[in-house]
PDB file of N, CA, C and O in Angstrom:
ATOM      1  N   MET T  27      -2.969   5.813  -7.938  1.00 87.00           N
ATOM      2  CA  MET T  27      -3.775   5.185  -8.404  1.00 87.00           C
ATOM      3  C   MET T  27      -4.850   6.228 -10.312  1.00 87.00           C
ATOM      4  O   MET T  27      -4.742   6.745 -10.006  1.00 87.00           O
ATOM      5  N   ASP T  28      -4.012   5.378 -11.023  1.00 91.00           N
ATOM      6  CA  ASP T  28      -5.355   5.531 -12.359  1.00 91.00           C
ATOM      7  C   ASP T  28      -6.446   5.832 -11.702  1.00 91.00           C
ATOM      8  O   ASP T  28      -6.726   4.643 -11.400  1.00 91.00           O
ATOM      9  N   PRO T  29      -7.744   6.579 -12.084  1.00 92.00           N
ATOM     10  CA  PRO T  29      -8.438   7.009 -11.588  1.00 92.00           C
ATOM     11  C   PRO T  29      -9.757   5.090 -11.933  1.00 92.00           C
ATOM     12  O   PRO T  29     -10.692   4.437 -11.636  1.00 92.00           O
ATOM     13  N   LEU T  30      -9.155   5.268 -13.223  1.00 95.00           N
ATOM     14  CA  LEU T  30     -10.080   4.115 -15.017  1.00 95.00           C
ATOM     15  C   LEU T  30     -10.062   2.313 -13.592  1.00 95.00           C
ATOM     16  O   LEU T  30     -10.757   2.226 -13.503  1.00 95.00           O
ATOM     17  N   LEU T  31      -9.003   2.610 -13.279  1.00 94.00           N
ATOM     18  CA  LEU T  31      -8.278   1.555 -12.909  1.00 94.00           C
ATOM     19  C   LEU T  31      -8.926   1.020 -11.429  1.00 94.00           C
ATOM     20  O   LEU T  31      -9.291   0.074 -10.875  1.00 94.00           O
ATOM     21  N   LEU T  32      -9.412   2.379 -10.217  1.00 95.00           N
ATOM     22  CA  LEU T  32      -9.400   2.350  -8.967  1.00 95.00           C
ATOM     23  C   LEU T  32     -11.107   1.631  -9.270  1.00 95.00           C
ATOM     24  O   LEU T  32     -11.508   0.866  -8.140  1.00 95.00           O
ATOM     25  N   GLU T  33     -11.658   2.528 -10.634  1.00 95.00           N
ATOM     26  CA  GLU T  33     -13.620   1.806 -10.122  1.00 95.00           C
ATOM     27  C   GLU T  33     -13.665   0.053 -10.986  1.00 95.00           C
ATOM     28  O   GLU T  33     -14.140  -0.365 -10.212  1.00 95.00           O
ATOM     29  N   VAL T  34     -12.565  -0.612 -11.159  1.00 96.00           N
ATOM     30  CA  VAL T  34     -12.333  -2.012 -11.819  1.00 96.00           C
ATOM     31  C   VAL T  34     -12.142  -2.287 -11.045  1.00 96.00           C
ATOM     32  O   VAL T  34     -12.524  -3.801 -10.746  1.00 96.00           O
ATOM     33  N   LEU T  35     -11.494  -1.750 -10.005  1.00 97.00           N
ATOM     34  CA  LEU T  35     -10.555  -2.897  -9.387  1.00 97.00           C
ATOM     35  C   LEU T  35     -11.698  -3.484  -7.388  1.00 97.00           C
ATOM     36  O   LEU T  35     -12.386  -2.267  -7.282  1.00 97.00           O
ATOM     37  N   ALA T  36     -11.593  -4.886  -6.760  1.00 97.00           N
ATOM     38  CA  ALA T  36     -12.707  -4.691  -6.017  1.00 97.00           C
ATOM     39  C   ALA T  36     -12.035  -5.628  -5.177  1.00 97.00           C
ATOM     40  O   ALA T  36     -10.374  -6.559  -5.104  1.00 97.00           O
ATOM     41  N   CYS T  37     -12.587  -5.883  -3.741  1.00 97.00           N
ATOM     42  CA  CYS T  37     -11.856  -6.831  -2.951  1.00 97.00           C
ATOM     43  C   CYS T  37     -11.904  -7.620  -3.068  1.00 97.00           C
ATOM     44  O   CYS T  37     -13.251  -8.587  -4.134  1.00 97.00           O
ATOM     45  N   PRO T  38     -11.032  -9.364  -3.420  1.00 97.00           N
ATOM     46  CA  PRO T  38     -11.110 -10.221  -3.497  1.00 97.00           C
ATOM     47  C   PRO T  38     -12.005 -11.502  -2.484  1.00 97.00           C
ATOM     48  O   PRO T  38     -11.636 -12.016  -3.090  1.00 97.00           O
ATOM     49  N   ALA T  39     -12.564 -10.353  -1.287  1.00 95.00           N
ATOM     50  CA  ALA T  39     -13.319 -11.990  -0.431  1.00 95.00           C
ATOM     51  C   ALA T  39     -13.846 -12.001  -1.272  1.00 95.00           C
ATOM     52  O   ALA T  39     -14.439 -11.376  -2.449  1.00 95.00           O
ATOM     53  N   GLU T  40     -15.544 -12.734  -0.556  1.00 93.00           N
ATOM     54  CA  GLU T  40     -15.804 -12.504  -1.277  1.00 93.00           C
ATOM     55  C   GLU T  40     -17.441 -11.995  -1.924  1.00 93.00           C
ATOM     56  O   GLU T  40     -18.510 -12.234  -2.169  1.00 93.00           O
ATOM     57  N   ASP T  41     -17.101 -10.918  -1.102  1.00 90.00           N
ATOM     58  CA  ASP T  41     -18.044  -9.827  -0.585  1.00 90.00           C
ATOM     59  C   ASP T  41     -17.485  -9.121  -3.005  1.00 90.00           C
ATOM     60  O   ASP T  41     -18.323  -7.904  -2.796  1.00 90.00           O
ATOM     61  N   HIS T  42     -16.873  -8.567  -2.819  1.00 96.00           N
ATOM     62  CA  HIS T  42     -15.942  -7.709  -3.887  1.00 96.00           C
ATOM     63  C   HIS T  42     -16.513  -6.698  -3.815  1.00 96.00           C
ATOM     64  O   HIS T  42     -16.709  -5.912  -4.682  1.00 96.00           O
ATOM     65  N   ALA T  43     -16.629  -6.133  -2.809  1.00 97.00           N
ATOM     66  CA  ALA T  43     -16.249  -4.259  -3.190  1.00 97.00           C
ATOM     67  C   ALA T  43     -15.752  -3.369  -2.866  1.00 97.00           C
ATOM     68  O   ALA T  43     -14.089  -4.174  -3.268  1.00 97.00           O
ATOM     69  N   PRO T  44     -15.953  -2.187  -3.504  1.00 97.00           N
ATOM     70  CA  PRO T  44     -15.045  -1.695  -4.456  1.00 97.00           C
ATOM     71  C   PRO T  44     -14.153  -0.778  -2.814  1.00 97.00           C
ATOM     72  O   PRO T  44     -13.513  -1.109  -1.738  1.00 97.00           O
ATOM     73  N   LEU T  45     -12.993  -0.714  -3.798  1.00 97.00           N
ATOM     74  CA  LEU T  45     -11.518   0.242  -2.831  1.00 97.00           C
ATOM     75  C   LEU T  45     -11.614   1.697  -3.298  1.00 97.00           C
ATOM     76  O   LEU T  45     -11.509   2.464  -3.775  1.00 97.00           O
ATOM     77  N   THR T  46     -10.911   1.513  -1.524  1.00 97.00           N
ATOM     78  CA  THR T  46     -10.301   3.531  -1.630  1.00 97.00           C
ATOM     79  C   THR T  46      -8.461   2.589  -1.294  1.00 97.00           C
ATOM     80  O   THR T  46      -7.917   2.469  -1.379  1.00 97.00           O
ATOM     81  N   PHE T  47      -8.263   4.262  -2.621  1.00 98.00           N
ATOM     82  CA  PHE T  47      -6.109   4.699  -2.540  1.00 98.00           C
ATOM     83  C   PHE T  47      -5.925   5.636  -1.372  1.00 98.00           C
ATOM     84  O   PHE T  47      -6.882   6.408  -1.488  1.00 98.00           O
ATOM     85  N   ASP T  48      -4.840   4.903  -0.678  1.00 97.00           N
ATOM     86  CA  ASP T  48      -4.542   5.988   0.714  1.00 97.00           C
ATOM     87  C   ASP T  48      -3.513   6.745  -0.394  1.00 97.00           C
ATOM     88  O   ASP T  48      -2.120   5.137  -0.362  1.00 97.00           O
ATOM     89  N   ASP T  49      -3.506   7.934  -1.322  1.00 96.00           N
ATOM     90  CA  ASP T  49      -1.390   7.580  -1.759  1.00 96.00           C
ATOM     91  C   ASP T  49      -0.464   7.854  -0.946  1.00 96.00           C
ATOM     92  O   ASP T  49       0.699   7.322  -1.199  1.00 96.00           O
ATOM     93  N   GLN T  50      -0.776   8.307  -0.220  1.00 97.00           N
ATOM     94  CA  GLN T  50       0.533   8.777   0.906  1.00 97.00           C
ATOM     95  C   GLN T  50       1.108   6.922   1.528  1.00 97.00           C
ATOM     96  O   GLN T  50       2.549   7.080   1.615  1.00 97.00           O
ATOM     97  N   ALA T  51       0.270   6.112   2.294  1.00 97.00           N
ATOM     98  CA  ALA T  51       0.639   5.002   2.670  1.00 97.00           C
ATOM     99  C   ALA T  51       0.869   3.530   1.119  1.00 97.00           C
ATOM    100  O   ALA T  51       1.730   2.760   1.600  1.00 97.00           O
ATOM    101  N   GLN T  52      -0.013   4.097   0.494  1.00 97.00           N
ATOM    102  CA  GLN T  52       0.151   3.007  -0.669  1.00 97.00           C
ATOM    103  C   GLN T  52      -0.073   2.032  -0.779  1.00 97.00           C
ATOM    104  O   GLN T  52       0.301   0.859  -0.652  1.00 97.00           O
ATOM    105  N   THR T  53      -1.666   1.978  -0.237  1.00 98.00           N
ATOM    106  CA  THR T  53      -2.505   1.665   0.258  1.00 98.00           C
ATOM    107  C   THR T  53      -4.115   0.900  -0.078  1.00 98.00           C
ATOM    108  O   THR T  53      -4.503   2.296  -0.477  1.00 98.00           O
ATOM    109  N   LEU T  54      -4.370  -0.130  -0.602  1.00 98.00           N
ATOM    110  CA  LEU T  54      -5.953   0.287  -1.146  1.00 98.00           C
ATOM    111  C   LEU T  54      -6.747  -0.422   0.763  1.00 98.00           C
ATOM    112  O   LEU T  54      -6.706  -1.706   0.576  1.00 98.00           O
ATOM    113  N   THR T  55      -7.895   0.504   0.165  1.00 98.00           N
ATOM    114  CA  THR T  55      -8.556  -0.632   2.159  1.00 98.00           C
ATOM    115  C   THR T  55     -10.249  -0.734   1.291  1.00 98.00           C
ATOM    116  O   THR T  55     -10.271  -0.058   0.484  1.00 98.00           O
ATOM    117  N   CYS T  56     -10.184  -1.545   1.352  1.00 97.00           N
ATOM    118  CA  CYS T  56     -11.884  -2.603   0.884  1.00 97.00           C
ATOM    119  C   CYS T  56     -12.928  -2.350   2.252  1.00 97.00           C
ATOM    120  O   CYS T  56     -12.636  -1.511   3.363  1.00 97.00           O
ATOM    121  N   THR T  57     -13.540  -0.937   0.672  1.00 97.00           N
ATOM    122  CA  THR T  57     -14.730  -0.417   1.261  1.00 97.00           C
ATOM    123  C   THR T  57     -15.506  -0.845   2.867  1.00 97.00           C
ATOM    124  O   THR T  57     -16.882  -0.343   3.370  1.00 97.00           O
ATOM    125  N   SER T  58     -16.127  -2.226   2.721  1.00 96.00           N
ATOM    126  CA  SER T  58     -16.830  -3.274   3.390  1.00 96.00           C
ATOM    127  C   SER T  58     -16.010  -3.968   4.606  1.00 96.00           C
ATOM    128  O   SER T  58     -16.101  -4.113   5.589  1.00 96.00           O
ATOM    129  N   CYS T  59     -15.485  -5.018   4.025  1.00 96.00           N
ATOM    130  CA  CYS T  59     -14.580  -5.132   5.414  1.00 96.00           C
ATOM    131  C   CYS T  59     -13.648  -5.066   5.600  1.00 96.00           C
ATOM    132  O   CYS T  59     -13.089  -5.306   6.798  1.00 96.00           O
ATOM    133  N   GLY T  60     -13.091  -3.954   5.200  1.00 96.00           N
ATOM    134  CA  GLY T  60     -11.810  -2.802   6.345  1.00 96.00           C
ATOM    135  C   GLY T  60     -10.373  -3.689   5.541  1.00 96.00           C
ATOM    136  O   GLY T  60      -8.558  -3.029   6.150  1.00 96.00           O
ATOM    137  N   ARG T  61     -10.679  -5.270   4.386  1.00 97.00           N
ATOM    138  CA  ARG T  61      -8.481  -5.286   4.691  1.00 97.00           C
ATOM    139  C   ARG T  61      -8.366  -4.347   3.868  1.00 97.00           C
ATOM    140  O   ARG T  61      -8.861  -3.342   2.903  1.00 97.00           O
ATOM    141  N   VAL T  62      -6.522  -4.071   3.946  1.00 98.00           N
ATOM    142  CA  VAL T  62      -5.881  -3.089   3.909  1.00 98.00           C
ATOM    143  C   VAL T  62      -5.094  -3.747   2.635  1.00 98.00           C
ATOM    144  O   VAL T  62      -4.391  -5.063   3.408  1.00 98.00           O
ATOM    145  N   PHE T  63      -4.464  -4.088   1.348  1.00 98.00           N
ATOM    146  CA  PHE T  63      -4.185  -4.448   0.213  1.00 98.00           C
ATOM    147  C   PHE T  63      -2.156  -3.072  -0.030  1.00 98.00           C
ATOM    148  O   PHE T  63      -3.071  -2.106  -0.397  1.00 98.00           O
ATOM    149  N   PRO T  64      -1.424  -3.528  -0.196  1.00 98.00           N
ATOM    150  CA  PRO T  64      -0.151  -3.097  -0.243  1.00 98.00           C
ATOM    151  C   PRO T  64      -0.081  -2.691  -2.020  1.00 98.00           C
ATOM    152  O   PRO T  64      -0.963  -3.242  -2.605  1.00 98.00           O
ATOM    153  N   VAL T  65      -0.079  -1.309  -2.551  1.00 97.00           N
ATOM    154  CA  VAL T  65       0.501  -1.448  -3.256  1.00 97.00           C
ATOM    155  C   VAL T  65       2.149  -0.863  -3.459  1.00 97.00           C
ATOM    156  O   VAL T  65       3.181  -0.486  -3.113  1.00 97.00           O
ATOM    157  N   ARG T  66       3.311  -1.976  -4.902  1.00 96.00           N
ATOM    158  CA  ARG T  66       4.050  -1.786  -4.337  1.00 96.00           C
ATOM    159  C   ARG T  66       4.390  -1.243  -6.568  1.00 96.00           C
ATOM    160  O   ARG T  66       4.034  -2.120  -6.704  1.00 96.00           O
ATOM    161  N   ASP T  67       5.584  -0.807  -6.557  1.00 95.00           N
ATOM    162  CA  ASP T  67       5.623  -0.236  -7.239  1.00 95.00           C
ATOM    163  C   ASP T  67       4.949   0.570  -8.547  1.00 95.00           C
ATOM    164  O   ASP T  67       4.567  -0.675  -9.460  1.00 95.00           O
ATOM    165  N   GLY T  68       3.619   0.906  -8.521  1.00 92.00           N
ATOM    166  CA  GLY T  68       1.801   1.342  -8.351  1.00 92.00           C
ATOM    167  C   GLY T  68       2.066  -0.404  -9.074  1.00 92.00           C
ATOM    168  O   GLY T  68       0.368   0.475  -9.538  1.00 92.00           O
ATOM    169  N   LEU T  69       1.298  -1.334  -7.456  1.00 94.00           N
ATOM    170  CA  LEU T  69       0.467  -2.305  -8.669  1.00 94.00           C
ATOM    171  C   LEU T  69      -0.187  -2.699  -7.464  1.00 94.00           C
ATOM    172  O   LEU T  69       0.953  -3.193  -6.444  1.00 94.00           O
ATOM    173  N   PRO T  70      -1.569  -2.985  -7.519  1.00 96.00           N
ATOM    174  CA  PRO T  70      -2.199  -3.495  -6.398  1.00 96.00           C
ATOM    175  C   PRO T  70      -1.371  -4.921  -6.322  1.00 96.00           C
ATOM    176  O   PRO T  70      -1.437  -5.733  -6.849  1.00 96.00           O
ATOM    177  N   VAL T  71      -1.661  -5.219  -4.688  1.00 97.00           N
ATOM    178  CA  VAL T  71      -1.799  -6.587  -4.762  1.00 97.00           C
ATOM    179  C   VAL T  71      -2.927  -7.340  -4.261  1.00 97.00           C
ATOM    180  O   VAL T  71      -2.352  -7.739  -2.629  1.00 97.00           O
ATOM    181  N   LEU T  72      -3.251  -7.601  -4.487  1.00 97.00           N
ATOM    182  CA  LEU T  72      -4.737  -7.419  -4.265  1.00 97.00           C
ATOM    183  C   LEU T  72      -5.403  -9.560  -3.957  1.00 97.00           C
ATOM    184  O   LEU T  72      -5.848 -10.204  -4.228  1.00 97.00           O
ATOM    185  N   LEU T  73      -4.211 -10.307  -2.765  1.00 97.00           N
ATOM    186  CA  LEU T  73      -4.442 -11.826  -3.001  1.00 97.00           C
ATOM    187  C   LEU T  73      -5.001 -11.830  -1.220  1.00 97.00           C
ATOM    188  O   LEU T  73      -3.723 -10.843   0.037  1.00 97.00           O
ATOM    189  N   LEU T  74      -4.792 -12.188  -0.884  1.00 95.00           N
ATOM    190  CA  LEU T  74      -5.579 -12.535   0.857  1.00 95.00           C
ATOM    191  C   LEU T  74      -4.479 -12.878   1.651  1.00 95.00           C
ATOM    192  O   LEU T  74      -4.561 -12.129   3.028  1.00 95.00           O
ATOM    193  N   ASP T  75      -3.617 -13.329   1.112  1.00 95.00           N
ATOM    194  CA  ASP T  75      -1.701 -13.460   2.207  1.00 95.00           C
ATOM    195  C   ASP T  75      -1.100 -12.822   2.038  1.00 95.00           C
ATOM    196  O   ASP T  75      -0.986 -12.392   2.683  1.00 95.00           O
ATOM    197  N   GLU T  76      -1.480 -11.844   1.467  1.00 95.00           N
ATOM    198  CA  GLU T  76      -0.726  -9.564   1.785  1.00 95.00           C
ATOM    199  C   GLU T  76      -1.747  -8.645   2.473  1.00 95.00           C
ATOM    200  O   GLU T  76      -0.430  -7.868   1.794  1.00 95.00           O
ATOM    201  N   VAL T  77      -2.787  -9.117   2.402  1.00 96.00           N
ATOM    202  CA  VAL T  77      -3.214  -8.432   3.731  1.00 96.00           C
ATOM    203  C   VAL T  77      -2.382  -7.720   4.990  1.00 96.00           C
ATOM    204  O   VAL T  77      -1.759  -8.115   5.763  1.00 96.00           O
ATOM    205  N   ILE T  78      -2.223  -6.398   5.164  1.00 95.00           N
ATOM    206  CA  ILE T  78      -1.362  -5.218   5.928  1.00 95.00           C
ATOM    207  C   ILE T  78      -3.150  -5.372   7.066  1.00 95.00           C
ATOM    208  O   ILE T  78      -4.181  -4.392   6.902  1.00 95.00           O
ATOM    209  N   GLN T  79      -2.388  -6.092   8.424  1.00 76.00           N
ATOM    210  CA  GLN T  79      -3.732  -5.974   9.334  1.00 76.00           C
ATOM    211  C   GLN T  79      -3.403  -4.921  10.498  1.00 76.00           C
ATOM    212  O   GLN T  79      -1.907  -4.946  10.749  1.00 76.00           O
TER     213      GLN T  79
END
């Protein structure tokens, strides 16, 4: 994932915390609430309905 993109992405939940990227799992994890979002075909899916728990 592009580091510049990762800097501007934020959790869609109300706290809008930064996300960390797991290259092996192809997921983004919120640093505040712990929600895990999938990255499909290189595109982050930041929808609360798509959270992986």
